[in-house]
Short mmCIF file of N, CA and C in Angstrom, two decimals:
data_model
loop_
_atom_site.label_atom_id
_atom_site.label_comp_id
_atom_site.label_asym_id
_atom_site.label_seq_id
_atom_site.Cartn_x
_atom_site.Cartn_y
_atom_site.Cartn_z
N MET A 1034 46.90 -31.34 -27.29
CA MET A 1034 47.65 -30.62 -26.41
C MET A 1034 46.91 -30.77 -25.01
N SER A 1035 47.68 -30.93 -23.99
CA SER A 1035 47.17 -31.10 -22.65
C SER A 1035 46.85 -29.86 -21.87
N ASP A 1036 46.16 -30.04 -20.73
CA ASP A 1036 45.68 -28.90 -20.04
C ASP A 1036 47.00 -27.94 -19.64
N SER A 1037 47.95 -28.51 -19.27
CA SER A 1037 49.21 -27.75 -18.97
C SER A 1037 49.62 -26.90 -20.26
N GLY A 1038 49.51 -27.63 -21.29
CA GLY A 1038 49.79 -26.89 -22.61
C GLY A 1038 48.80 -25.78 -22.86
N LEU A 1039 47.56 -25.98 -22.52
CA LEU A 1039 46.52 -24.97 -22.64
C LEU A 1039 46.73 -23.80 -21.71
N ARG A 1040 47.19 -23.96 -20.45
CA ARG A 1040 47.58 -23.05 -19.49
C ARG A 1040 48.66 -22.31 -20.05
N GLY A 1041 49.69 -23.00 -20.65
CA GLY A 1041 50.90 -22.23 -21.33
C GLY A 1041 50.60 -21.38 -22.34
N VAL A 1042 49.53 -21.74 -23.27
CA VAL A 1042 49.05 -20.93 -24.31
C VAL A 1042 48.39 -19.71 -23.76
N PHE A 1043 47.55 -20.03 -22.59
CA PHE A 1043 46.95 -18.88 -22.00
C PHE A 1043 47.95 -17.83 -21.54
N LEU A 1044 49.04 -18.35 -20.76
CA LEU A 1044 50.00 -17.42 -20.40
C LEU A 1044 50.60 -16.61 -21.52
N THR A 1045 50.93 -17.30 -22.68
CA THR A 1045 51.53 -16.60 -23.84
C THR A 1045 50.49 -15.68 -24.47
N GLU A 1046 49.29 -16.04 -24.55
CA GLU A 1046 48.35 -15.05 -25.16
C GLU A 1046 47.65 -14.14 -24.28
N ARG A 1047 48.02 -14.21 -22.95
CA ARG A 1047 47.24 -13.23 -22.00
C ARG A 1047 47.34 -11.76 -22.35
N PRO A 1048 48.27 -11.21 -22.99
CA PRO A 1048 48.26 -9.85 -23.32
C PRO A 1048 47.17 -9.67 -24.42
N MET A 1049 47.15 -10.49 -25.41
CA MET A 1049 46.23 -10.32 -26.45
C MET A 1049 44.68 -10.64 -25.96
N LEU A 1050 44.61 -11.56 -25.06
CA LEU A 1050 43.34 -11.89 -24.37
C LEU A 1050 42.90 -10.61 -23.73
N LEU A 1051 43.79 -10.03 -23.02
CA LEU A 1051 43.35 -8.86 -22.15
C LEU A 1051 42.83 -7.73 -23.14
N ARG A 1052 43.59 -7.46 -24.20
CA ARG A 1052 43.07 -6.47 -25.23
C ARG A 1052 41.84 -6.82 -25.77
N LEU A 1053 41.50 -8.12 -26.19
CA LEU A 1053 40.13 -8.41 -26.64
C LEU A 1053 39.07 -8.22 -25.51
N LEU A 1054 39.39 -8.70 -24.36
CA LEU A 1054 38.39 -8.39 -23.35
C LEU A 1054 38.18 -7.07 -23.06
N THR A 1055 39.18 -6.22 -22.95
CA THR A 1055 39.00 -4.73 -22.61
C THR A 1055 38.09 -4.13 -23.69
N ALA A 1056 38.37 -4.51 -25.08
CA ALA A 1056 37.57 -4.01 -26.07
C ALA A 1056 36.05 -4.50 -26.07
N ARG A 1057 35.94 -5.75 -25.58
CA ARG A 1057 34.61 -6.19 -25.49
C ARG A 1057 33.81 -5.61 -24.31
N LEU A 1058 34.56 -5.56 -23.09
CA LEU A 1058 33.76 -4.99 -22.02
C LEU A 1058 33.86 -3.65 -21.64
N GLY A 1059 34.79 -2.91 -22.33
CA GLY A 1059 34.88 -1.46 -22.19
C GLY A 1059 35.79 -0.95 -20.98
N ASN A 1060 36.22 -1.84 -20.03
CA ASN A 1060 37.17 -1.35 -19.16
C ASN A 1060 38.08 -2.53 -18.80
N ARG A 1061 39.28 -2.24 -18.27
CA ARG A 1061 40.30 -3.06 -17.93
C ARG A 1061 40.09 -3.93 -16.79
N ASP A 1062 39.42 -3.33 -15.69
CA ASP A 1062 39.16 -3.96 -14.50
C ASP A 1062 38.18 -5.32 -14.81
N ASP A 1063 37.11 -5.09 -15.51
CA ASP A 1063 36.25 -6.10 -15.95
C ASP A 1063 36.93 -7.32 -16.84
N ALA A 1064 37.96 -6.84 -17.71
CA ALA A 1064 38.69 -7.64 -18.40
C ALA A 1064 39.60 -8.56 -17.70
N GLU A 1065 40.21 -8.00 -16.64
CA GLU A 1065 41.06 -8.61 -15.67
C GLU A 1065 40.19 -9.83 -14.89
N ASP A 1066 39.04 -9.41 -14.50
CA ASP A 1066 38.09 -10.33 -13.83
C ASP A 1066 37.68 -11.39 -14.72
N VAL A 1067 37.49 -11.28 -16.06
CA VAL A 1067 37.13 -12.38 -16.85
C VAL A 1067 38.31 -13.19 -17.13
N LEU A 1068 39.50 -12.59 -17.20
CA LEU A 1068 40.72 -13.40 -17.41
C LEU A 1068 40.96 -14.31 -16.19
N GLN A 1069 40.67 -13.87 -14.93
CA GLN A 1069 40.72 -14.69 -13.81
C GLN A 1069 39.70 -15.71 -13.89
N ASP A 1070 38.47 -15.40 -14.33
CA ASP A 1070 37.50 -16.48 -14.51
C ASP A 1070 38.01 -17.47 -15.55
N LEU A 1071 38.48 -17.13 -16.57
CA LEU A 1071 38.91 -17.96 -17.66
C LEU A 1071 40.02 -18.93 -17.11
N TRP A 1072 41.02 -18.38 -16.31
CA TRP A 1072 42.08 -19.12 -15.68
C TRP A 1072 41.42 -20.29 -14.68
N LEU A 1073 40.49 -19.81 -13.97
CA LEU A 1073 39.89 -20.83 -13.06
C LEU A 1073 39.03 -21.89 -13.83
N LYS A 1074 38.58 -21.55 -14.84
CA LYS A 1074 37.82 -22.39 -15.84
C LYS A 1074 38.78 -23.44 -16.40
N LEU A 1075 39.94 -22.98 -16.85
CA LEU A 1075 40.89 -23.74 -17.25
C LEU A 1075 41.45 -24.82 -16.31
N GLU A 1076 41.37 -24.38 -15.03
CA GLU A 1076 41.91 -25.31 -13.98
C GLU A 1076 40.82 -26.40 -13.77
N SER A 1077 39.61 -26.21 -14.00
CA SER A 1077 38.56 -27.14 -13.78
C SER A 1077 38.17 -28.08 -15.03
N LEU A 1078 38.78 -27.66 -16.17
CA LEU A 1078 38.48 -28.56 -17.44
C LEU A 1078 39.10 -29.94 -17.26
N PRO A 1079 38.38 -30.88 -17.83
CA PRO A 1079 38.96 -32.25 -17.86
C PRO A 1079 40.22 -32.27 -18.78
N SER A 1080 41.12 -33.12 -18.50
CA SER A 1080 42.35 -33.13 -19.39
C SER A 1080 41.98 -33.68 -20.76
N GLY A 1081 42.57 -33.33 -21.76
CA GLY A 1081 42.26 -33.85 -23.07
C GLY A 1081 43.07 -32.89 -24.05
N PRO A 1082 43.17 -33.40 -25.17
CA PRO A 1082 43.86 -32.60 -26.26
C PRO A 1082 42.89 -31.55 -26.96
N VAL A 1083 43.45 -30.54 -27.37
CA VAL A 1083 42.73 -29.38 -27.98
C VAL A 1083 43.50 -29.14 -29.20
N SER A 1084 42.79 -29.23 -30.48
CA SER A 1084 43.56 -29.05 -31.59
C SER A 1084 43.94 -27.67 -31.82
N GLN A 1085 43.26 -26.68 -31.48
CA GLN A 1085 43.60 -25.28 -31.83
C GLN A 1085 43.53 -24.51 -30.50
N PRO A 1086 44.56 -24.63 -29.61
CA PRO A 1086 44.32 -24.02 -28.29
C PRO A 1086 44.17 -22.63 -28.22
N ALA A 1087 44.84 -21.74 -28.99
CA ALA A 1087 44.69 -20.28 -28.99
C ALA A 1087 43.24 -19.95 -29.38
N ALA A 1088 42.71 -20.54 -30.51
CA ALA A 1088 41.36 -20.28 -30.91
C ALA A 1088 40.34 -20.67 -29.78
N TYR A 1089 40.62 -21.83 -29.22
CA TYR A 1089 39.88 -22.32 -28.01
C TYR A 1089 39.73 -21.28 -26.95
N LEU A 1090 41.01 -20.76 -26.50
CA LEU A 1090 41.00 -19.81 -25.50
C LEU A 1090 40.27 -18.46 -25.78
N PHE A 1091 40.45 -17.94 -27.18
CA PHE A 1091 39.79 -16.76 -27.44
C PHE A 1091 38.34 -16.96 -27.47
N ARG A 1092 37.79 -18.10 -27.82
CA ARG A 1092 36.42 -18.33 -27.95
C ARG A 1092 35.94 -18.31 -26.48
N MET A 1093 36.59 -19.00 -25.63
CA MET A 1093 36.15 -19.06 -24.32
C MET A 1093 36.16 -17.63 -23.61
N ALA A 1094 37.06 -16.87 -23.95
CA ALA A 1094 37.25 -15.49 -23.52
C ALA A 1094 36.00 -14.71 -23.99
N ASN A 1095 35.69 -14.92 -25.34
CA ASN A 1095 34.64 -14.15 -25.94
C ASN A 1095 33.28 -14.55 -25.18
N ASN A 1096 33.01 -15.86 -24.96
CA ASN A 1096 31.88 -16.30 -24.47
C ASN A 1096 31.84 -15.72 -22.98
N LEU A 1097 32.80 -15.72 -22.19
CA LEU A 1097 32.82 -15.14 -20.90
C LEU A 1097 32.48 -13.70 -20.82
N ALA A 1098 32.98 -13.02 -21.79
CA ALA A 1098 32.67 -11.55 -21.94
C ALA A 1098 31.27 -11.33 -22.37
N PHE A 1099 30.79 -12.17 -23.18
CA PHE A 1099 29.25 -11.99 -23.50
C PHE A 1099 28.32 -12.42 -22.30
N ASP A 1100 28.79 -13.45 -21.53
CA ASP A 1100 28.06 -13.70 -20.34
C ASP A 1100 27.96 -12.44 -19.28
N ARG A 1101 29.25 -11.86 -19.22
CA ARG A 1101 29.34 -10.71 -18.21
C ARG A 1101 28.54 -9.48 -18.67
N ARG A 1102 28.58 -9.32 -19.92
CA ARG A 1102 27.79 -8.16 -20.55
C ARG A 1102 26.21 -8.44 -20.24
N ARG A 1103 25.95 -9.72 -20.54
CA ARG A 1103 24.43 -9.99 -20.35
C ARG A 1103 24.05 -9.93 -18.96
N SER A 1104 24.94 -10.44 -18.01
CA SER A 1104 24.70 -10.39 -16.67
C SER A 1104 24.54 -8.85 -16.21
N ALA A 1105 25.47 -8.11 -16.66
CA ALA A 1105 25.51 -6.66 -16.19
C ALA A 1105 24.11 -5.95 -16.64
N SER A 1106 23.73 -6.32 -17.99
CA SER A 1106 22.44 -5.60 -18.45
C SER A 1106 21.23 -6.08 -17.67
N ARG A 1107 21.23 -7.41 -17.28
CA ARG A 1107 20.07 -7.87 -16.54
C ARG A 1107 20.17 -7.18 -15.12
N HIS A 1108 21.33 -7.01 -14.56
CA HIS A 1108 21.47 -6.37 -13.17
C HIS A 1108 21.08 -4.86 -13.37
N ALA A 1109 21.46 -4.28 -14.34
CA ALA A 1109 21.01 -2.86 -14.61
C ALA A 1109 19.43 -2.75 -14.84
N ALA A 1110 18.93 -3.66 -15.51
CA ALA A 1110 17.45 -3.57 -15.64
C ALA A 1110 16.77 -3.83 -14.52
N ARG A 1111 17.23 -4.82 -13.65
CA ARG A 1111 16.66 -5.10 -12.41
C ARG A 1111 16.65 -3.94 -11.37
N ASP A 1112 17.83 -3.32 -11.36
CA ASP A 1112 18.07 -2.02 -10.59
C ASP A 1112 17.25 -0.90 -11.00
N THR A 1113 17.11 -0.68 -12.26
CA THR A 1113 16.23 0.25 -12.86
C THR A 1113 14.85 0.06 -12.46
N GLU A 1114 14.30 -1.14 -12.67
CA GLU A 1114 13.04 -1.47 -12.24
C GLU A 1114 12.76 -1.30 -10.77
N TRP A 1115 13.73 -1.70 -9.96
CA TRP A 1115 13.67 -1.52 -8.40
C TRP A 1115 13.46 -0.02 -8.11
N LEU A 1116 14.40 0.76 -8.64
CA LEU A 1116 14.43 2.26 -8.42
C LEU A 1116 12.92 2.79 -8.82
N SER A 1117 12.45 2.30 -9.94
CA SER A 1117 11.28 2.87 -10.42
C SER A 1117 10.02 2.81 -9.54
N VAL A 1118 10.02 1.69 -8.75
CA VAL A 1118 9.00 1.55 -7.90
C VAL A 1118 9.12 2.03 -6.52
N GLN A 1119 10.34 2.50 -6.17
CA GLN A 1119 10.49 3.16 -4.93
C GLN A 1119 9.91 4.55 -4.77
N THR A 1120 9.58 4.74 -3.50
CA THR A 1120 8.86 6.11 -3.28
C THR A 1120 9.85 7.20 -3.07
N THR A 1121 9.48 8.35 -3.62
CA THR A 1121 10.48 9.38 -3.49
C THR A 1121 10.09 10.15 -2.11
N SER A 1122 10.99 11.12 -1.74
CA SER A 1122 10.66 11.81 -0.48
C SER A 1122 9.42 12.71 -0.66
N ASP A 1123 9.06 13.14 -1.91
CA ASP A 1123 7.99 13.88 -2.10
C ASP A 1123 6.73 12.91 -1.86
N GLU A 1124 6.76 11.62 -2.17
CA GLU A 1124 5.62 10.87 -2.11
C GLU A 1124 5.29 10.35 -0.70
N MET A 1125 6.35 10.51 0.20
CA MET A 1125 6.33 10.07 1.64
C MET A 1125 5.35 10.95 2.33
N PRO A 1126 4.56 10.37 3.23
CA PRO A 1126 3.64 11.32 4.02
C PRO A 1126 4.38 11.98 5.06
N THR A 1127 3.96 13.24 5.39
CA THR A 1127 4.59 13.90 6.50
C THR A 1127 4.21 13.34 7.79
N MET A 1128 4.97 13.82 8.86
CA MET A 1128 4.39 13.47 10.24
C MET A 1128 3.13 13.85 10.44
N GLU A 1129 2.76 15.07 10.00
CA GLU A 1129 1.42 15.60 10.30
C GLU A 1129 0.42 14.66 9.60
N ASP A 1130 0.65 14.21 8.30
CA ASP A 1130 -0.28 13.30 7.53
C ASP A 1130 -0.47 12.00 8.29
N ASP A 1131 0.72 11.48 8.87
CA ASP A 1131 0.61 10.24 9.54
C ASP A 1131 -0.23 10.33 10.76
N LEU A 1132 -0.01 11.50 11.48
CA LEU A 1132 -0.76 11.69 12.70
C LEU A 1132 -2.30 11.72 12.42
N ILE A 1133 -2.66 12.55 11.34
CA ILE A 1133 -4.09 12.72 10.91
C ILE A 1133 -4.55 11.33 10.59
N ALA A 1134 -3.83 10.58 9.81
CA ALA A 1134 -4.31 9.17 9.35
C ALA A 1134 -4.53 8.26 10.62
N ARG A 1135 -3.63 8.40 11.57
CA ARG A 1135 -3.88 7.47 12.70
C ARG A 1135 -5.00 7.90 13.52
N GLN A 1136 -5.25 9.21 13.62
CA GLN A 1136 -6.32 9.70 14.35
C GLN A 1136 -7.76 9.36 13.64
N ARG A 1137 -7.73 9.37 12.39
CA ARG A 1137 -8.91 9.02 11.62
C ARG A 1137 -9.24 7.52 11.70
N LEU A 1138 -8.10 6.76 11.80
CA LEU A 1138 -8.19 5.32 11.85
C LEU A 1138 -8.85 4.96 13.21
N ARG A 1139 -8.42 5.71 14.20
CA ARG A 1139 -9.06 5.44 15.67
C ARG A 1139 -10.47 5.81 15.56
N GLN A 1140 -10.75 6.93 14.98
CA GLN A 1140 -12.21 7.27 14.84
C GLN A 1140 -13.17 6.22 14.07
N ILE A 1141 -12.49 5.66 12.94
CA ILE A 1141 -13.19 4.63 12.25
C ILE A 1141 -13.44 3.35 13.02
N GLU A 1142 -12.32 3.08 13.71
CA GLU A 1142 -12.54 1.84 14.59
C GLU A 1142 -13.54 2.03 15.68
N ALA A 1143 -13.64 3.20 16.29
CA ALA A 1143 -14.57 3.50 17.35
C ALA A 1143 -15.91 3.53 16.75
N ALA A 1144 -16.11 4.13 15.58
CA ALA A 1144 -17.41 4.09 14.78
C ALA A 1144 -17.80 2.58 14.61
N ILE A 1145 -16.95 1.77 14.09
CA ILE A 1145 -17.34 0.29 13.80
C ILE A 1145 -17.69 -0.30 15.15
N ASP A 1146 -16.89 -0.10 16.06
CA ASP A 1146 -17.15 -0.75 17.44
C ASP A 1146 -18.44 -0.37 17.95
N ALA A 1147 -18.94 0.79 17.59
CA ALA A 1147 -20.30 1.49 18.20
C ALA A 1147 -21.41 0.76 17.28
N MET A 1148 -21.19 0.31 16.16
CA MET A 1148 -22.24 -0.19 15.24
C MET A 1148 -22.98 -1.44 15.94
N PRO A 1149 -24.26 -1.62 15.47
CA PRO A 1149 -24.81 -2.90 15.93
C PRO A 1149 -23.96 -4.25 15.42
N GLU A 1150 -24.09 -5.21 16.27
CA GLU A 1150 -23.09 -6.39 15.94
C GLU A 1150 -23.24 -6.80 14.48
N ARG A 1151 -24.31 -7.06 14.01
CA ARG A 1151 -24.48 -7.58 12.69
C ARG A 1151 -24.03 -6.61 11.54
N THR A 1152 -24.34 -5.31 11.80
CA THR A 1152 -23.81 -4.20 10.90
C THR A 1152 -22.43 -4.24 10.82
N ALA A 1153 -21.72 -4.42 12.01
CA ALA A 1153 -20.22 -4.25 12.12
C ALA A 1153 -19.65 -5.54 11.48
N ARG A 1154 -20.42 -6.72 11.71
CA ARG A 1154 -19.84 -8.04 11.11
C ARG A 1154 -19.95 -7.95 9.60
N VAL A 1155 -20.89 -7.46 9.04
CA VAL A 1155 -21.08 -7.40 7.64
C VAL A 1155 -20.04 -6.36 7.12
N PHE A 1156 -19.90 -5.24 7.71
CA PHE A 1156 -18.90 -4.26 7.23
C PHE A 1156 -17.53 -4.85 7.28
N ARG A 1157 -17.08 -5.38 8.38
CA ARG A 1157 -15.82 -5.93 8.47
C ARG A 1157 -15.53 -6.98 7.39
N GLN A 1158 -16.49 -7.86 7.14
CA GLN A 1158 -16.20 -8.95 6.17
C GLN A 1158 -16.17 -8.40 4.77
N PHE A 1159 -16.98 -7.41 4.50
CA PHE A 1159 -16.89 -6.85 3.18
C PHE A 1159 -15.76 -5.92 2.86
N ARG A 1160 -15.58 -4.98 3.77
CA ARG A 1160 -14.42 -4.00 3.69
C ARG A 1160 -13.01 -4.44 4.15
N PHE A 1161 -12.88 -5.32 5.18
CA PHE A 1161 -11.47 -5.68 5.58
C PHE A 1161 -11.15 -7.06 5.02
N GLU A 1162 -12.02 -8.04 4.92
CA GLU A 1162 -11.78 -9.27 4.46
C GLU A 1162 -11.99 -9.45 2.98
N GLY A 1163 -12.74 -8.41 2.35
CA GLY A 1163 -12.85 -8.49 0.89
C GLY A 1163 -13.80 -9.41 0.35
N ARG A 1164 -14.62 -9.84 1.23
CA ARG A 1164 -15.65 -10.93 0.74
C ARG A 1164 -16.82 -10.14 -0.09
N GLN A 1165 -17.41 -11.13 -0.90
CA GLN A 1165 -18.44 -10.49 -1.77
C GLN A 1165 -19.78 -10.46 -1.02
N GLN A 1166 -20.56 -9.56 -1.41
CA GLN A 1166 -21.74 -9.33 -0.70
C GLN A 1166 -22.65 -10.69 -0.72
N LYS A 1167 -22.67 -11.24 -1.94
CA LYS A 1167 -23.44 -12.51 -2.04
C LYS A 1167 -23.02 -13.53 -1.12
N ALA A 1168 -21.67 -13.73 -0.79
CA ALA A 1168 -21.14 -14.71 0.08
C ALA A 1168 -21.51 -14.35 1.40
N ILE A 1169 -21.48 -13.14 1.85
CA ILE A 1169 -21.87 -12.69 3.11
C ILE A 1169 -23.37 -13.01 3.43
N ALA A 1170 -24.22 -12.66 2.36
CA ALA A 1170 -25.55 -12.87 2.49
C ALA A 1170 -25.84 -14.33 2.73
N ALA A 1171 -25.16 -15.28 1.96
CA ALA A 1171 -25.44 -16.69 2.00
C ALA A 1171 -24.96 -17.20 3.47
N GLU A 1172 -23.85 -16.69 3.88
CA GLU A 1172 -23.41 -17.19 5.15
C GLU A 1172 -24.18 -16.77 6.40
N LEU A 1173 -24.70 -15.50 6.29
CA LEU A 1173 -25.65 -15.05 7.33
C LEU A 1173 -27.14 -15.27 7.22
N GLY A 1174 -27.38 -15.92 6.09
CA GLY A 1174 -28.86 -16.18 5.86
C GLY A 1174 -29.69 -14.92 5.54
N LEU A 1175 -28.93 -13.88 5.05
CA LEU A 1175 -29.69 -12.69 4.64
C LEU A 1175 -29.86 -12.58 3.13
N SER A 1176 -30.75 -11.65 2.80
CA SER A 1176 -30.89 -11.39 1.23
C SER A 1176 -29.78 -10.32 1.01
N LEU A 1177 -29.52 -10.29 -0.31
CA LEU A 1177 -28.37 -9.32 -0.89
C LEU A 1177 -28.92 -7.87 -0.41
N SER A 1178 -30.08 -7.63 -0.51
CA SER A 1178 -30.45 -6.18 -0.21
C SER A 1178 -30.34 -5.91 1.12
N SER A 1179 -30.44 -6.92 2.15
CA SER A 1179 -30.24 -6.61 3.47
C SER A 1179 -28.77 -6.43 3.75
N VAL A 1180 -27.97 -7.04 3.11
CA VAL A 1180 -26.39 -6.82 3.28
C VAL A 1180 -26.11 -5.39 2.75
N GLU A 1181 -26.69 -5.02 1.56
CA GLU A 1181 -26.54 -3.67 1.21
C GLU A 1181 -26.92 -2.63 2.08
N LYS A 1182 -28.16 -2.81 2.66
CA LYS A 1182 -28.57 -1.76 3.71
C LYS A 1182 -27.83 -1.85 4.92
N LEU A 1183 -27.29 -3.03 5.46
CA LEU A 1183 -26.29 -3.07 6.51
C LEU A 1183 -24.95 -2.21 6.25
N LEU A 1184 -24.46 -2.45 5.03
CA LEU A 1184 -23.31 -1.74 4.55
C LEU A 1184 -23.64 -0.25 4.64
N GLN A 1185 -24.68 0.21 3.96
CA GLN A 1185 -25.09 1.62 4.02
C GLN A 1185 -25.12 2.19 5.31
N GLN A 1186 -25.64 1.39 6.32
CA GLN A 1186 -25.65 1.90 7.64
C GLN A 1186 -24.31 2.15 8.29
N GLY A 1187 -23.47 1.09 7.95
CA GLY A 1187 -22.01 1.07 8.39
C GLY A 1187 -21.31 2.34 7.87
N TYR A 1188 -21.40 2.59 6.58
CA TYR A 1188 -20.85 3.85 5.94
C TYR A 1188 -21.42 5.00 6.39
N ARG A 1189 -22.72 5.08 6.67
CA ARG A 1189 -23.25 6.31 7.23
C ARG A 1189 -22.63 6.52 8.63
N ALA A 1190 -22.79 5.50 9.49
CA ALA A 1190 -22.10 5.55 10.83
C ALA A 1190 -20.62 6.16 10.70
N ILE A 1191 -19.83 5.62 9.91
CA ILE A 1191 -18.47 6.16 9.96
C ILE A 1191 -18.41 7.51 9.29
N HIS A 1192 -19.18 7.87 8.33
CA HIS A 1192 -19.21 9.31 7.74
C HIS A 1192 -19.60 10.28 8.84
N ASP A 1193 -20.72 9.85 9.53
CA ASP A 1193 -21.20 10.79 10.67
C ASP A 1193 -20.11 10.96 11.64
N ALA A 1194 -19.40 9.82 12.15
CA ALA A 1194 -18.36 9.96 13.21
C ALA A 1194 -17.23 10.67 12.72
N LEU A 1195 -16.84 10.70 11.53
CA LEU A 1195 -15.69 11.52 11.11
C LEU A 1195 -16.05 12.85 10.86
N ARG A 1196 -17.32 13.17 10.46
CA ARG A 1196 -17.69 14.61 10.34
C ARG A 1196 -17.80 15.25 11.69
N LYS A 1197 -18.38 14.46 12.59
CA LYS A 1197 -18.49 15.08 14.01
C LYS A 1197 -17.34 15.39 14.70
N ASN A 1198 -16.25 14.52 14.41
CA ASN A 1198 -14.90 14.65 15.19
C ASN A 1198 -13.92 15.24 14.46
N SER A 1199 -14.07 15.76 13.14
CA SER A 1199 -13.02 16.32 12.30
C SER A 1199 -13.61 17.51 11.56
N THR A 1200 -12.76 18.39 11.17
CA THR A 1200 -13.01 19.40 10.19
C THR A 1200 -12.75 19.05 8.88
N ALA A 1201 -11.88 17.99 8.68
CA ALA A 1201 -11.54 17.45 7.31
C ALA A 1201 -12.74 16.73 6.80
N PRO A 1202 -12.86 16.79 5.47
CA PRO A 1202 -13.96 15.98 4.82
C PRO A 1202 -13.63 14.57 4.92
N ALA A 1203 -14.90 13.81 5.19
CA ALA A 1203 -14.74 12.34 5.29
C ALA A 1203 -14.43 11.67 3.89
N PRO A 1204 -13.79 10.55 3.94
CA PRO A 1204 -13.30 9.92 2.79
C PRO A 1204 -14.56 9.50 1.97
N ARG A 1205 -14.38 9.56 0.59
CA ARG A 1205 -15.45 9.12 -0.29
C ARG A 1205 -15.20 7.66 -0.76
N ARG A 1206 -16.32 6.95 -0.71
CA ARG A 1206 -16.06 5.57 -1.25
C ARG A 1206 -16.26 5.50 -2.78
N ARG A 1207 -15.74 4.56 -3.22
CA ARG A 1207 -15.67 4.24 -4.64
C ARG A 1207 -16.76 3.16 -5.01
N LEU A 1208 -17.70 3.65 -5.85
CA LEU A 1208 -18.83 2.85 -6.18
C LEU A 1208 -18.42 1.56 -6.93
N ALA A 1209 -17.27 1.81 -7.82
CA ALA A 1209 -16.73 0.65 -8.59
C ALA A 1209 -16.30 -0.44 -7.75
N ASP A 1210 -15.68 -0.18 -6.52
CA ASP A 1210 -15.10 -1.16 -5.70
C ASP A 1210 -16.20 -2.02 -5.20
N GLU A 1211 -17.28 -1.39 -4.86
CA GLU A 1211 -18.42 -2.05 -4.23
C GLU A 1211 -19.17 -3.08 -5.28
N GLU A 1212 -19.23 -2.36 -6.55
CA GLU A 1212 -19.92 -3.24 -7.46
C GLU A 1212 -19.16 -4.42 -7.98
N ASP A 1213 -17.72 -4.34 -7.85
CA ASP A 1213 -16.83 -5.47 -8.23
C ASP A 1213 -17.09 -6.49 -7.23
N ARG A 1214 -17.32 -6.25 -5.95
CA ARG A 1214 -17.45 -7.11 -4.93
C ARG A 1214 -18.89 -7.88 -4.81
N ARG A 1215 -19.84 -7.18 -5.34
CA ARG A 1215 -21.22 -7.78 -5.46
C ARG A 1215 -21.30 -9.00 -6.18
N SER A 1216 -20.62 -8.95 -7.30
CA SER A 1216 -20.77 -10.11 -8.26
C SER A 1216 -19.89 -11.30 -7.78
#
């Protein structure tokens, strides 16, 4: 049977194909969309005989419905994952929190700027660039204990500056973070 014959069988079987797709997809709109896709697919098929055209069309319709359901489930999973990582309004900082954080950042920057040059350099490389203490020591020709002492001086300077300029407690550093960077 030729393509024009296949399109003719499609037109004859359209009501039955629509019922099949509606049952597979759960709604008529999606079924109509898949029927449209099937028609467009028939237009692009190379000409040639098909021994059982109705069975061929129903199989194509079933495959398109399966592809649509799989695509919809992937989209739903992606959307669910996207929504799960979005912040809620409860998690968003208030304007007051933002203002306090900016003020503290300015205080920290001022404290770092007031540090001796070598202490500030070591502190920036360790805290901002994420470099390991061993690498900093090797680059600057210092011992590991000297780098640790410079970091302690830097932390102390920031802590003192925050305590002097604020009634809020200074942030506490995590020892685990520093131990990870030493190695």
